[in-house]
Amino acid sequence: MVVETQTARFDSIPLDCGATLSPVEIAYETYGKLNAAGSNAILIGHAFTGDAHAAGISHEGKPGWWDSMIGPGKGFDTDRYFIICSNVLGGCQGTTGPGTINPATGVPYAMSFPVITIRDIVRLQKMLVDSLGITKLLSVAGGSMGGMQALEWAVTFPEMVWSAIPIATTWRHSAQQIAFNEVGRQAIMADPDWAEGEYYDKKPPARGLSVARMVGHITYMSDESMREKFGRRLREKEKFGFDFGVDFEVESYLRYRGNQFVSRFDANSYLYITKALDYFDLTNGTGHLVDAFRSVETRFLVISFTSDWLYPSYQSQEIVRVLRRINGDVAYCDLQSNYGHDAFLVDVAEQTELVRGFLESTARVAAEAGQ
Amino acid sequence: MTVNSNGTSSLLMRPDFKIIAEIIQPGTKVLDLGCGEGLLLAWLAANKKVLARGVEIEASNVRKAIARGVSAYQGDIDEGLADYPDKAFDYVILSQTLQETRAPLQVLTEMLRVGRKAIISFPNFGHWTVRMAMLFSGQAPKTDLFPYDWYDSPNIHFLSINDFEDLCRKNGFPIERRYFLSGEKKVNWLPNLRGQTAVFLVG
């Protein structure tokens, strides 16, 4: 299934920081068919460095980042549901972001791009969903930052979502999560090539971005998965080099992933999106999650993974407990996996079972309510 | 009780489920503690249109329950009830699990706080086979009802029908209905001796 990324354009979008961005474009893909009643639409939110290409094969032959979960007969079954995935605001894969030309100046926004939030990202997604003629989504789902979008949808537009599937995520970024992001940002900004973000006609801050990605990658894996994958194996040598070239497999892997990332991701987007992640707090700083969920009637399927130490299970359990307190409709499972945070992308068999059953029951609930 | 497409035909295999399904009124809110794979809840949701919620400690069971469309969450009964507001449910079910909880009295008290009614079923430790096994072997009884060796049994509190009635009396838990079963048959005469399974509607 070869898929095409499409673009929708809107005159302007008001942002949490007070600024207005105009115009604004959003890149998106869709899979499956919207039914006549418009009742089978599911929005997928991508993780930090993901994009709109969630499923199928692109023209370049690249499979979508969640192709194992989205497709005919898969967890998000495209024979039954109409799936939408868009690139986030502030991103660099088709949606307006710091690398986009500012029409007022004729050059990229760079650091003059307004600081955005997860709610801004969701607000733009809502404009897209509205423009597709969908009045209520069957579900909003996603892992990591995608899970934050699912939660934000349920809280900000509760009347527009039957259900939400937040996976491997949190209701607010913790000190540890902010700390890792800050290391990534500092690595980029410490690279002289970053040049206060004005590098678009020059050499990009490849070394800084690559280091940021290396740190990120460590947090996505687990002690166990790294031990299994690399151990202390040496890279194409029998003995230590007694120098600072690559000795270990894990070093080689991280350098490779870092370098590969630079060719597809914009350093300024890295700064802006990590900021949106760090600002994320469903309670707007009050800490009272019960109040945030008070008027929410959305059904929830919350999933965490036992070895995820970046978004540990307790953060998902906090969400579940609060939903219980308001007698909300919540299903929750802490799936056993050794893959760490990456589990929602790579360890999908059990996740598929959960998502399939939950979506079926949500479709039943929605159909009964619609009668 | 009919077999439906949700794979809940095996509901018929559990006689206490049959009684519980009879007790529960249509359109009510039901919480099942230790819901297993969610068979009972799926059946109740499909056939009695109840609002079904389940708690289950085993991840593999929770997975199957959710896959069946039941809103189940992974958690511990002993601490899981605390979050719910008072009278959040019409019925709170505890089937064949009371004898496995660490603090049975606390669980019962909590059940009656979050539910208007509690439905409790358990294997009767006063059944004559248990008494005989103990009398003649001099060892921890191992019977059809209690098939485990003492060292790998999930049961940590053993109670008979009389014990349960006693507890309810002492704590002022009003017993509304009681059912005693031997296999699938109801037992009315000498239930504490002849009943294998007891089902109580309390509250």
Coordinates of C-alpha atoms in Angstrom, one line a residue:
Chain A
M1 CA 0.0 0.0 0.0
V2 CA 1.8 3.1 -1.2
V3 CA 0.6 6.2 0.7
E4 CA 0.8 9.9 -0.1
T5 CA 1.4 12.6 2.5
Q6 CA -1.1 15.4 2.0
T7 CA -1.1 18.9 3.3
A8 CA -4.0 21.1 4.7
R9 CA -3.6 24.8 5.1
F10 CA -5.3 27.1 7.5
D11 CA -5.3 30.9 7.8
S12 CA -4.1 31.1 11.4
I13 CA -3.9 29.4 14.7
P14 CA -3.9 31.0 18.2
L15 CA -1.2 29.6 20.5
D16 CA -1.0 29.1 24.3
C17 CA 1.9 31.6 24.4
G18 CA -0.3 34.4 23.2
A19 CA 1.1 34.6 19.7
T20 CA -0.8 33.7 16.5
L21 CA 0.7 31.8 13.7
S22 CA -0.5 32.5 10.2
P23 CA -0.7 30.8 7.9
V24 CA -0.2 27.3 9.2
E25 CA 0.2 24.0 7.3
I26 CA -0.3 20.5 8.5
A27 CA 1.1 17.4 6.8
Y28 CA -1.0 14.2 7.2
E29 CA -1.7 10.8 5.9
T30 CA -4.9 8.7 6.0
Y31 CA -5.5 5.0 5.8
G32 CA -8.7 3.1 5.3
K33 CA -12.1 4.7 4.4
L34 CA -14.2 7.1 6.3
N35 CA -17.7 5.6 6.5
A36 CA -20.8 7.5 5.5
A37 CA -21.7 8.4 9.1
G38 CA -18.1 9.6 9.7
S39 CA -18.1 7.5 12.8
N40 CA -15.0 5.3 12.3
A41 CA -12.2 7.9 12.4
I42 CA -9.2 7.4 14.7
L43 CA -6.4 9.9 15.1
I44 CA -2.9 8.7 15.8
G45 CA -0.4 11.0 17.5
H46 CA 3.2 10.4 16.7
A47 CA 6.1 10.4 19.2
F48 CA 8.7 13.1 19.5
T49 CA 10.7 12.5 16.3
G50 CA 8.0 10.7 14.3
D51 CA 6.0 12.0 11.4
A52 CA 2.8 11.8 9.5
H53 CA 3.9 8.6 7.8
A54 CA 2.6 6.1 10.3
A55 CA 1.6 3.2 8.0
G56 CA 2.0 1.8 4.5
I57 CA 4.9 2.4 2.2
S58 CA 6.0 5.8 1.1
H59 CA 7.1 6.6 -2.4
E60 CA 10.7 6.2 -1.2
G61 CA 9.8 2.7 -0.1
K62 CA 9.9 3.5 3.6
P63 CA 7.4 1.7 5.8
G64 CA 5.4 3.8 8.3
W65 CA 6.7 4.1 11.9
W66 CA 3.8 2.2 13.3
D67 CA 3.1 -0.1 10.3
S68 CA 3.1 -3.1 12.7
M69 CA 0.0 -1.6 14.4
I70 CA -1.9 0.1 11.5
G71 CA -3.2 -1.8 8.5
P72 CA -5.7 -4.4 7.3
G73 CA -6.3 -6.9 10.1
K74 CA -3.9 -5.1 12.5
G75 CA -4.6 -3.5 15.9
F76 CA -5.8 -0.4 14.2
D77 CA -7.6 -2.2 11.4
T78 CA -7.8 -0.2 8.3
D79 CA -10.5 -2.5 6.9
R80 CA -12.8 -1.1 9.7
Y81 CA -11.4 2.2 10.7
F82 CA -10.3 5.4 9.0
I83 CA -6.9 6.3 10.4
I84 CA -5.4 9.8 10.4
C85 CA -1.9 10.7 11.4
S86 CA -0.4 14.2 11.1
N87 CA 3.0 15.7 11.7
V88 CA 3.0 17.9 14.8
L89 CA 3.1 21.6 14.9
G90 CA 6.8 22.7 15.3
G91 CA 7.9 19.6 13.5
C92 CA 10.1 19.4 10.4
Q93 CA 8.3 16.9 8.2
G94 CA 5.7 19.0 6.4
T95 CA 3.9 20.8 9.2
T96 CA 4.8 24.4 10.0
G97 CA 7.8 24.6 12.3
P98 CA 10.9 26.7 12.9
G99 CA 12.4 25.6 9.5
T100 CA 9.4 26.9 7.6
I101 CA 9.8 30.2 5.7
N102 CA 8.2 33.1 7.6
P103 CA 6.0 34.8 4.9
A104 CA 6.6 38.1 6.7
T105 CA 10.4 38.0 6.3
G106 CA 11.0 35.5 3.5
V107 CA 13.5 33.5 5.6
P108 CA 12.9 30.6 8.0
Y109 CA 11.4 31.4 11.3
A110 CA 14.3 29.8 13.2
M111 CA 14.2 31.0 16.8
S112 CA 11.6 33.6 16.0
F113 CA 9.1 30.7 15.8
P114 CA 6.7 30.9 18.8
V115 CA 7.2 28.4 21.6
I116 CA 4.4 25.8 21.2
T117 CA 2.7 23.4 23.6
I118 CA 1.1 20.0 23.3
R119 CA -2.3 21.7 23.5
D120 CA -1.3 23.9 20.4
I121 CA -0.4 20.7 18.6
V122 CA -3.8 19.2 19.4
R123 CA -5.6 22.4 18.5
L124 CA -4.1 22.2 15.0
Q125 CA -5.0 18.5 14.8
K126 CA -8.6 19.5 15.6
M127 CA -8.6 22.0 12.8
L128 CA -7.6 19.2 10.5
V129 CA -10.2 16.8 11.9
D130 CA -12.9 19.5 11.5
S131 CA -11.8 20.1 7.9
L132 CA -12.2 16.4 7.1
G133 CA -15.8 16.6 8.2
I134 CA -15.5 14.5 11.3
T135 CA -17.5 15.6 14.3
K136 CA -16.4 12.9 16.8
L137 CA -13.4 10.6 16.7
L138 CA -13.8 7.0 17.7
S139 CA -10.4 7.2 19.3
V140 CA -7.2 9.2 19.7
A141 CA -4.2 7.0 20.3
G142 CA -0.5 7.3 20.5
G143 CA 2.7 6.3 22.5
S144 CA 5.0 8.6 24.4
M145 CA 4.3 12.2 23.1
G146 CA 1.5 10.7 21.0
G147 CA -0.1 9.5 24.3
M148 CA 0.1 13.1 25.7
Q149 CA -1.8 14.2 22.6
A150 CA -4.4 11.5 23.3
L151 CA -4.8 12.7 26.9
E152 CA -4.9 16.4 25.8
W153 CA -7.6 15.6 23.3
A154 CA -9.8 14.0 26.0
V155 CA -9.3 17.0 28.3
T156 CA -9.5 19.8 25.8
F157 CA -12.1 18.5 23.4
P158 CA -14.0 15.8 25.5
E159 CA -17.1 16.0 23.3
M160 CA -15.1 15.1 20.3
V161 CA -13.5 11.8 21.4
W162 CA -15.3 8.5 22.3
S163 CA -12.1 7.0 23.6
A164 CA -8.4 7.7 24.1
I165 CA -5.4 5.2 24.1
P166 CA -2.5 6.8 25.9
I167 CA 0.5 4.4 25.7
A168 CA 3.8 4.6 27.6
T169 CA 3.2 8.2 28.6
T170 CA 2.5 10.6 31.4
W171 CA 0.1 13.3 32.4
R172 CA 3.0 15.7 33.1
H173 CA 6.7 15.7 32.5
S174 CA 8.8 14.8 35.5
A175 CA 12.1 16.4 36.6
Q176 CA 14.0 13.4 35.1
Q177 CA 12.2 13.7 31.8
I178 CA 12.9 17.5 31.6
A179 CA 16.5 16.9 32.6
F180 CA 17.1 14.5 29.7
N181 CA 15.5 17.0 27.3
E182 CA 17.7 19.8 28.7
V183 CA 20.8 17.8 28.0
G184 CA 19.7 17.3 24.4
R185 CA 19.0 21.0 24.0
Q186 CA 22.3 22.0 25.6
A187 CA 24.1 19.7 23.2
I188 CA 22.5 21.4 20.2
M189 CA 23.0 24.9 21.5
A190 CA 26.6 24.3 22.5
D191 CA 27.4 23.3 18.9
P192 CA 28.9 26.5 17.2
D193 CA 27.2 25.5 14.0
W194 CA 23.8 26.1 15.8
A195 CA 24.5 29.8 15.4
E196 CA 21.5 30.9 17.5
G197 CA 19.3 28.8 15.2
E198 CA 20.3 30.7 12.1
Y199 CA 21.9 27.8 10.2
Y200 CA 19.4 27.1 7.5
D201 CA 21.6 28.5 4.7
K202 CA 24.7 27.0 6.3
K203 CA 26.0 23.9 7.9
P204 CA 23.5 22.5 10.5
P205 CA 24.6 21.7 14.1
A206 CA 25.1 18.1 13.2
R207 CA 27.4 17.2 16.1
G208 CA 25.1 18.7 18.7
L209 CA 21.9 17.2 17.3
S210 CA 23.7 13.8 17.0
V211 CA 24.7 13.9 20.7
A212 CA 21.1 14.9 21.6
R213 CA 19.8 11.9 19.7
M214 CA 22.4 9.5 21.3
V215 CA 21.2 10.5 24.8
G216 CA 17.6 10.1 23.7
H217 CA 18.3 6.6 22.3
I218 CA 19.7 5.5 25.7
T219 CA 16.5 6.5 27.4
Y220 CA 14.3 4.6 24.9
M221 CA 16.0 1.3 25.6
S222 CA 16.4 -0.6 28.8
D223 CA 19.4 -1.9 30.7
E224 CA 18.3 -5.4 29.8
S225 CA 17.7 -4.7 26.1
M226 CA 21.1 -3.0 25.8
R227 CA 22.8 -5.9 27.5
E228 CA 21.1 -8.3 25.2
K229 CA 21.8 -6.3 22.0
F230 CA 25.3 -5.1 22.7
G231 CA 26.7 -6.5 25.9
R232 CA 30.4 -5.5 26.1
R233 CA 31.0 -6.7 22.6
L234 CA 33.8 -4.9 20.7
R235 CA 33.2 -3.4 17.3
E236 CA 35.3 -5.2 14.6
K237 CA 38.2 -5.7 16.9
E238 CA 39.6 -8.3 19.3
K239 CA 41.2 -6.0 21.8
F240 CA 40.7 -2.5 23.1
G241 CA 42.2 0.1 20.8
F242 CA 43.6 2.2 23.7
D243 CA 42.4 5.3 21.9
F244 CA 39.2 7.2 21.6
G245 CA 37.9 5.6 18.4
V246 CA 35.0 3.2 18.6
D247 CA 35.7 0.2 20.9
F248 CA 32.3 -1.1 21.8
E249 CA 29.3 -2.1 19.7
V250 CA 27.1 0.2 21.7
E251 CA 29.3 3.2 20.9
S252 CA 29.1 2.4 17.2
Y253 CA 25.3 1.9 17.4
L254 CA 24.7 5.2 19.1
R255 CA 27.0 7.1 16.7
Y256 CA 25.3 5.5 13.8
R257 CA 21.8 6.4 15.1
G258 CA 23.0 9.9 15.9
N259 CA 24.4 10.5 12.4
Q260 CA 21.4 9.0 10.7
F261 CA 19.1 11.3 12.7
V262 CA 20.8 14.4 11.5
S263 CA 19.9 13.8 7.9
R264 CA 16.1 13.7 8.7
F265 CA 15.6 16.0 11.6
D266 CA 15.9 19.7 12.2
A267 CA 17.8 20.8 15.3
N268 CA 15.5 23.8 16.0
S269 CA 12.5 21.5 15.9
Y270 CA 14.3 19.3 18.5
L271 CA 14.5 22.4 20.7
Y272 CA 10.8 23.4 20.2
I273 CA 9.3 20.0 20.6
T274 CA 11.3 19.1 23.7
K275 CA 10.1 22.4 25.2
A276 CA 6.4 21.4 24.4
L277 CA 7.1 18.1 26.1
D278 CA 8.5 19.7 29.2
Y279 CA 5.7 22.2 29.5
F280 CA 3.2 19.4 29.3
D281 CA 1.0 19.2 32.4
L282 CA -2.6 18.2 32.0
T283 CA -3.4 20.2 35.1
N284 CA -1.8 23.4 34.1
G285 CA 0.4 23.4 37.2
T286 CA -2.4 22.9 39.7
G287 CA -1.5 19.2 40.2
H288 CA -5.2 18.3 40.5
L289 CA -5.6 15.7 37.9
V290 CA -9.1 14.9 39.2
D291 CA -10.2 18.4 38.2
A292 CA -8.7 18.1 34.7
F293 CA -10.7 14.9 34.1
R294 CA -13.9 16.1 35.8
S295 CA -16.1 16.6 32.7
V296 CA -14.5 13.8 30.7
E297 CA -16.7 10.9 29.7
T298 CA -14.1 9.4 27.3
R299 CA -13.3 5.8 27.6
F300 CA -9.6 5.1 28.2
L301 CA -7.3 2.3 27.5
V302 CA -4.0 3.0 29.3
I303 CA -1.0 0.9 28.5
S304 CA 2.5 0.9 30.1
F305 CA 5.5 -1.3 29.8
T306 CA 7.4 -2.9 32.7
S307 CA 10.9 -2.0 31.5
D308 CA 10.0 1.6 30.4
W309 CA 12.1 3.8 32.7
L310 CA 11.7 7.0 30.7
Y311 CA 7.9 7.0 31.2
P312 CA 7.6 4.5 34.1
S313 CA 4.5 2.6 34.8
Y314 CA 3.7 4.6 37.9
Q315 CA 2.9 7.6 35.7
S316 CA 0.3 5.6 33.8
Q317 CA -1.1 4.2 37.1
E318 CA -1.6 7.8 38.4
I319 CA -3.8 8.5 35.4
V320 CA -5.7 5.2 36.0
R321 CA -6.2 5.9 39.7
V322 CA -7.6 9.4 39.1
L323 CA -10.0 8.1 36.4
R324 CA -11.2 5.5 39.0
R325 CA -11.7 8.2 41.5
I326 CA -14.2 9.9 39.2
N327 CA -15.6 6.5 38.3
G328 CA -14.4 6.9 34.7
D329 CA -14.3 4.1 32.2
V330 CA -10.7 3.0 32.2
A331 CA -8.9 -0.2 31.2
Y332 CA -5.3 -0.6 32.1
C333 CA -2.5 -3.1 31.5
D334 CA 1.2 -3.0 32.4
L335 CA 2.6 -5.1 29.6
Q336 CA 5.7 -7.2 30.3
S337 CA 8.5 -6.2 27.9
N338 CA 12.3 -5.9 28.0
Y339 CA 12.4 -3.3 25.3
G340 CA 12.1 -0.2 27.5
H341 CA 10.2 2.8 26.2
D342 CA 10.6 1.6 22.6
A343 CA 8.3 -1.4 23.5
F344 CA 5.2 0.4 22.1
L345 CA 6.9 0.5 18.7
V346 CA 8.6 -2.9 18.6
D347 CA 6.8 -5.3 21.0
V348 CA 3.3 -5.0 19.6
A349 CA 1.7 -8.5 19.8
E350 CA 0.0 -8.0 23.2
Q351 CA -0.6 -4.3 22.5
T352 CA -2.5 -5.3 19.3
E353 CA -4.8 -7.6 21.3
L354 CA -5.6 -4.8 23.7
V355 CA -6.2 -2.2 21.1
R356 CA -8.3 -4.4 18.9
G357 CA -10.7 -5.4 21.7
F358 CA -10.9 -1.9 23.1
L359 CA -11.7 -0.4 19.8
E360 CA -14.4 -3.0 19.1
S361 CA -16.1 -2.3 22.4
T362 CA -15.8 1.5 21.9
A363 CA -17.4 1.1 18.5
R364 CA -20.3 -0.8 20.1
V365 CA -20.6 1.9 22.8
A366 CA -20.6 4.6 20.2
A367 CA -23.1 2.8 18.0
E368 CA -25.5 2.2 21.0
A369 CA -25.2 5.9 22.0
G370 CA -25.9 7.0 18.5
Q371 CA -29.2 5.0 18.3
Chain B
M1 CA -28.8 -18.6 29.9
T2 CA -27.9 -18.6 26.3
V3 CA -24.5 -18.9 24.7
N4 CA -23.5 -15.8 22.8
S5 CA -20.8 -14.7 20.4
N6 CA -18.6 -13.2 23.1
G7 CA -17.1 -16.6 23.9
T8 CA -18.9 -16.5 27.3
S9 CA -20.4 -20.0 26.8
S10 CA -18.0 -21.2 29.5
L11 CA -20.0 -19.1 32.0
L12 CA -22.2 -22.2 32.3
M13 CA -19.2 -24.0 33.7
R14 CA -19.2 -22.0 36.8
P15 CA -22.4 -22.5 38.8
D16 CA -21.7 -19.5 41.0
F17 CA -21.6 -17.3 37.9
K18 CA -25.0 -18.6 37.0
I19 CA -26.4 -17.5 40.4
I20 CA -24.6 -14.1 40.2
A21 CA -26.0 -13.5 36.7
E22 CA -29.5 -14.2 38.1
I23 CA -29.1 -11.8 41.0
I24 CA -27.8 -8.8 39.0
Q25 CA -30.5 -6.4 37.7
P26 CA -30.2 -5.1 34.1
G27 CA -28.7 -1.7 33.5
T28 CA -26.8 -1.5 36.7
K29 CA -23.2 -0.7 37.5
V30 CA -21.0 -3.7 38.4
L31 CA -17.5 -4.0 39.6
D32 CA -15.9 -7.5 39.6
L33 CA -12.9 -7.9 41.9
G34 CA -10.6 -10.5 40.6
C35 CA -12.4 -10.6 37.3
G36 CA -10.1 -13.0 35.6
E37 CA -10.5 -13.0 31.9
G38 CA -13.6 -11.0 32.2
L39 CA -16.1 -13.7 31.2
L40 CA -18.7 -12.8 33.7
L41 CA -18.5 -9.1 33.0
A42 CA -18.6 -9.6 29.2
W43 CA -21.7 -11.8 29.6
L44 CA -23.3 -9.2 31.9
A45 CA -22.5 -6.3 29.6
A46 CA -23.9 -8.2 26.6
N47 CA -27.0 -9.7 28.2
K48 CA -27.9 -7.4 31.0
K49 CA -26.5 -4.2 29.6
V50 CA -24.6 -3.4 32.8
L51 CA -21.8 -0.9 33.1
A52 CA -19.0 -3.4 33.7
R53 CA -15.7 -2.8 35.4
G54 CA -13.1 -5.3 36.5
V55 CA -9.9 -5.5 38.6
E56 CA -7.4 -8.3 38.1
I57 CA -3.9 -8.8 39.3
E58 CA -2.7 -11.2 36.6
A59 CA -1.5 -9.3 33.5
S60 CA -2.3 -12.2 31.1
N61 CA -5.9 -12.2 32.4
V62 CA -6.3 -8.4 32.2
R63 CA -5.1 -8.6 28.6
K64 CA -7.7 -11.2 27.7
A65 CA -10.4 -9.2 29.6
I66 CA -9.6 -6.0 27.7
A67 CA -9.4 -7.9 24.4
R68 CA -12.9 -9.1 25.2
G69 CA -14.0 -5.5 25.5
V70 CA -14.2 -5.3 29.3
S71 CA -12.9 -2.3 31.1
A72 CA -10.5 -4.1 33.4
Y73 CA -7.4 -2.8 35.0
Q74 CA -4.4 -4.4 36.4
G75 CA -4.3 -4.0 40.2
D76 CA -4.5 -5.5 43.6
I77 CA -7.9 -5.9 45.3
D78 CA -6.6 -5.2 48.7
E79 CA -5.5 -1.7 47.9
G80 CA -7.5 -1.0 44.7
L81 CA -10.8 -0.2 46.1
A82 CA -9.7 2.8 48.0
D83 CA -9.9 5.2 45.0
Y84 CA -13.5 4.7 44.3
P85 CA -16.1 7.1 45.7
D86 CA -18.9 5.8 48.0
K87 CA -21.6 3.8 46.3
A88 CA -20.0 4.1 42.9
F89 CA -21.5 0.7 42.0
D90 CA -24.8 -1.1 42.4
Y91 CA -23.0 -4.4 42.8
V92 CA -19.4 -5.3 43.8
I93 CA -18.6 -9.0 43.0
L94 CA -16.0 -11.1 44.7
S95 CA -16.2 -14.6 43.3
Q96 CA -14.1 -17.3 44.7
T97 CA -11.5 -14.8 45.8
L98 CA -12.3 -13.9 49.4
Q99 CA -10.2 -16.8 50.7
E100 CA -7.2 -15.4 48.8
T101 CA -7.3 -11.8 50.1
R102 CA -4.9 -10.7 52.8
A103 CA -7.5 -8.7 54.7
P104 CA -10.9 -10.2 54.0
L105 CA -12.8 -8.1 56.5
Q106 CA -11.3 -4.9 55.1
V107 CA -12.2 -6.0 51.6
L108 CA -15.8 -6.7 52.6
T109 CA -16.1 -3.4 54.3
E110 CA -14.7 -1.6 51.3
M111 CA -17.0 -3.5 48.9
L112 CA -20.0 -2.3 50.9
R113 CA -18.7 1.2 50.9
V114 CA -18.2 1.5 47.1
G115 CA -21.2 -0.8 46.2
R116 CA -24.8 -0.7 47.3
K117 CA -24.7 -4.5 47.4
A118 CA -21.9 -7.0 47.6
I119 CA -22.0 -10.5 46.0
I120 CA -19.6 -12.9 47.5
S121 CA -19.0 -16.5 46.5
F122 CA -16.5 -18.9 48.1
P123 CA -15.7 -22.5 48.5
N124 CA -17.1 -23.9 51.7
F125 CA -14.3 -25.1 54.0
G126 CA -17.0 -26.8 56.2
H127 CA -18.0 -29.2 53.4
W128 CA -18.0 -32.8 54.6
T129 CA -15.2 -33.9 52.2
V130 CA -12.9 -31.3 53.8
R131 CA -13.8 -32.4 57.3
M132 CA -13.2 -36.1 56.4
A133 CA -9.9 -35.4 54.6
M134 CA -8.6 -33.6 57.7
L135 CA -10.0 -36.2 60.1
F136 CA -8.6 -39.3 58.4
S137 CA -5.3 -38.0 56.9
G138 CA -4.3 -35.7 59.7
Q139 CA -2.9 -33.4 57.0
A140 CA -4.0 -30.1 55.5
P141 CA -7.1 -31.1 53.5
K142 CA -6.7 -31.7 49.7
T143 CA -10.1 -32.1 48.0
D144 CA -11.9 -31.3 44.8
L145 CA -12.8 -27.9 46.4
F146 CA -9.4 -27.3 47.8
P147 CA -7.1 -29.1 45.3
Y148 CA -3.8 -27.5 46.4
D149 CA -1.0 -28.6 48.6
W150 CA -0.7 -26.4 51.6
Y151 CA 2.5 -24.9 50.4
D152 CA 1.3 -23.8 46.9
S153 CA -2.3 -22.9 47.7
P154 CA -3.5 -19.4 46.8
N155 CA -5.9 -19.7 49.6
I156 CA -4.7 -17.9 52.8
H157 CA -7.9 -17.7 54.8
F158 CA -10.2 -20.7 55.1
L159 CA -13.8 -20.1 55.9
S160 CA -17.0 -22.1 56.1
I161 CA -20.5 -20.9 55.4
N162 CA -21.1 -20.6 59.2
D163 CA -17.9 -18.6 59.5
F164 CA -19.1 -16.1 56.9
E165 CA -22.5 -15.8 58.4
D166 CA -20.9 -15.2 61.8
L167 CA -18.7 -12.5 60.4
C168 CA -21.6 -10.7 58.8
R169 CA -23.6 -10.9 62.0
K170 CA -20.7 -9.5 64.1
N171 CA -20.1 -6.6 61.7
G172 CA -23.8 -5.8 61.0
F173 CA -23.6 -6.7 57.3
P174 CA -27.2 -7.5 56.3
I175 CA -27.4 -10.8 54.3
E176 CA -30.2 -10.3 51.8
R177 CA -30.0 -13.7 50.0
R178 CA -27.9 -16.8 50.3
Y179 CA -27.4 -19.7 47.8
F180 CA -25.7 -23.0 48.5
L181 CA -24.5 -25.2 45.7
S182 CA -23.3 -28.8 45.4
G183 CA -22.1 -28.9 41.8
E184 CA -24.9 -27.2 40.0
K185 CA -27.6 -28.3 42.4
K186 CA -29.0 -26.0 45.1
V187 CA -28.6 -27.3 48.7
N188 CA -31.1 -26.3 51.3
W189 CA -30.6 -28.9 54.0
L190 CA -27.4 -28.8 56.1
P191 CA -25.7 -26.4 53.8
N192 CA -22.5 -26.0 55.9
L193 CA -22.0 -29.7 55.6
R194 CA -23.3 -30.3 52.1
G195 CA -22.7 -27.1 50.2
Q196 CA -19.6 -26.9 48.1
T197 CA -20.0 -23.3 47.1
A198 CA -21.8 -20.4 48.8
V199 CA -23.1 -17.2 47.2
F200 CA -24.2 -14.4 49.4
L201 CA -25.9 -11.1 48.5
V202 CA -25.0 -8.7 51.2
G203 CA -26.1 -5.1 51.8

